[in-house]
């Protein structure tokens, strides 16, 4: 009979007492993740995005969750992730109420849809800056806090939101997403580079590559591509992404169950990216 070592299954997916930071946490995928992180046992989940009122609303909703652990808290720290001074302030604000961070979900992102001929330089730069450069500097600036209680047996985690647009191509034509698609391919590769740099420091870095999830960012494009029903029909599993798909993936990547993944991309798209258009 083979040996079975799974003595502590009950805590395998638990995030009991963990401290997490979610950029772009005020709505959409970030908010779905934050909800999962709190319900999986995190003691503190910091929510950051540019708009203070949106962060406040998000933490009010999260703090009203019936399933979070007693005493667990969502905490609002508004900041613009695209600015270096704001990232420094974010880290300093977070550091006022915790001496370490276990999980950084670097998720804030933006897109731009416009045809090839007129795709504007200012938008290209803005998208690349937020989706790639800011992710790198978020990780760099949070690294000291991520290192604080990280050990080989209990490594800290960086989870980065890429996209299937960084694996296949993005939208083309009138609403082409050249900069977005390029930025997401770049950030998936950045994740692999970070995984090798930070793995030995006990900070594991992995990425999500979601397909379409209805959200403020995606809903316009979903409509332009025929709407939810049409896209569901095209998807191999006949549906789009749901909040719990993000929550489940982030909890997994943050937990002991995910502690041997480093540099991986978790594709959350029902298999859509595998469908060749040729
Ligand atoms: N939804 C999808 O289908 C899909 C698919 C693949 C990948 N993604 C990726 O998932 C991530 C989240 O997208 P979403 O669909 O959840 O979009 P969303 O609902 O528009 O949320 C974007 C979040 O990012 C924040 N944000 C935007 N610019 C920011 C900045 N400069 N600094 C800090 N926060 C900023 C927004 O809040 P403020 O406006 O208050 O700053 C908001 O909280 C993005 O990286 C996106 O590329 C989404």
Tab-separated table of C-alpha atoms and ligand atoms in Angstrom, residues 24-29 49-51 79-82 107-109 130 161-163 180 184 210-213 215-218, ligand 1:
chain	number	residue	atom	x	y	z
A	24	UNK	CA	-8.091	47.237	-7.813
A	25	UNK	CA	-10.048	45.764	-4.908
A	26	UNK	CA	-12.991	48.138	-4.963
A	27	UNK	CA	-15.004	46.217	-7.574
A	28	UNK	CA	-14.895	43.435	-10.160
A	29	UNK	CA	-12.290	40.692	-9.901
A	49	UNK	CA	-8.044	51.647	-5.741
A	50	UNK	CA	-8.041	55.307	-6.760
A	51	UNK	CA	-11.507	56.288	-5.585
A	79	UNK	CA	-4.170	54.989	-3.758
A	80	UNK	CA	-3.314	55.307	-7.440
A	81	UNK	CA	-1.184	52.257	-8.288
A	82	UNK	CA	0.127	53.930	-11.434
A	107	UNK	CA	-4.879	43.134	-9.907
A	108	UNK	CA	-5.505	46.800	-10.811
A	109	UNK	CA	-5.649	47.134	-14.566
A	130	UNK	CA	-0.666	50.384	-15.058
A	161	UNK	CA	-3.906	39.374	-12.855
A	162	UNK	CA	-2.987	38.709	-16.469
A	163	UNK	CA	-5.559	37.760	-19.086
A	180	UNK	CA	-3.963	45.676	-23.376
A	184	UNK	CA	-1.069	41.130	-20.401
A	210	UNK	CA	-9.059	35.141	-16.832
A	211	UNK	CA	-11.305	35.018	-19.864
A	212	UNK	CA	-14.419	37.198	-19.863
A	213	UNK	CA	-15.913	38.004	-16.459
A	215	UNK	CA	-17.346	43.711	-14.848
A	216	UNK	CA	-17.241	47.461	-15.404
A	217	UNK	CA	-14.153	46.999	-17.577
A	218	UNK	CA	-15.351	43.985	-19.557
B	1	LIG	N1	-13.301	41.267	-16.411
B	1	LIG	C1	-12.658	40.550	-17.299
B	1	LIG	O1	-13.262	39.963	-18.221
B	1	LIG	C2	-11.162	40.410	-17.213
B	1	LIG	C3	-10.550	39.410	-17.985
B	1	LIG	C4	-9.177	39.258	-17.918
B	1	LIG	C5	-8.435	40.069	-17.089
B	1	LIG	N2	-9.045	41.048	-16.357
B	1	LIG	C6	-8.210	41.875	-15.493
B	1	LIG	O2	-8.734	41.876	-14.181
B	1	LIG	C7	-8.315	43.057	-13.501
B	1	LIG	C8	-9.548	43.699	-12.872
B	1	LIG	O3	-10.451	44.038	-13.910
B	1	LIG	P1	-12.036	44.076	-13.711
B	1	LIG	O4	-12.638	43.381	-14.863
B	1	LIG	O5	-12.362	43.679	-12.335
B	1	LIG	O6	-12.261	45.631	-13.955
B	1	LIG	P2	-13.021	46.762	-13.125
B	1	LIG	O7	-14.288	46.259	-12.579
B	1	LIG	O8	-13.015	47.935	-14.031
B	1	LIG	O9	-12.045	47.017	-11.882
B	1	LIG	C9	-10.816	47.666	-12.035
B	1	LIG	C10	-10.305	47.992	-10.653
B	1	LIG	O10	-9.024	48.607	-10.763
B	1	LIG	C11	-9.043	49.858	-10.098
B	1	LIG	N3	-8.093	50.747	-10.751
B	1	LIG	C12	-8.118	51.215	-12.020
B	1	LIG	N4	-7.078	52.036	-12.222
B	1	LIG	C13	-6.370	52.058	-11.062
B	1	LIG	C14	-5.195	52.717	-10.633
B	1	LIG	N5	-4.512	53.551	-11.436
B	1	LIG	N6	-4.769	52.521	-9.369
B	1	LIG	C15	-5.449	51.711	-8.528
B	1	LIG	N7	-6.568	51.054	-8.861
B	1	LIG	C16	-7.015	51.236	-10.125
B	1	LIG	C17	-10.503	50.314	-10.170
B	1	LIG	O11	-10.874	51.252	-9.166
B	1	LIG	P3	-10.720	52.875	-9.308
B	1	LIG	O12	-11.426	53.269	-10.556
B	1	LIG	O13	-11.326	53.398	-8.044
B	1	LIG	O14	-9.241	53.118	-9.360
B	1	LIG	C18	-11.187	48.972	-9.910
B	1	LIG	O15	-11.155	48.670	-8.527
B	1	LIG	C19	-7.617	43.902	-14.555
B	1	LIG	O16	-6.224	43.743	-14.441
B	1	LIG	C20	-8.119	43.327	-15.855
B	1	LIG	O17	-7.241	43.558	-16.921
B	1	LIG	C21	-10.388	41.229	-16.401
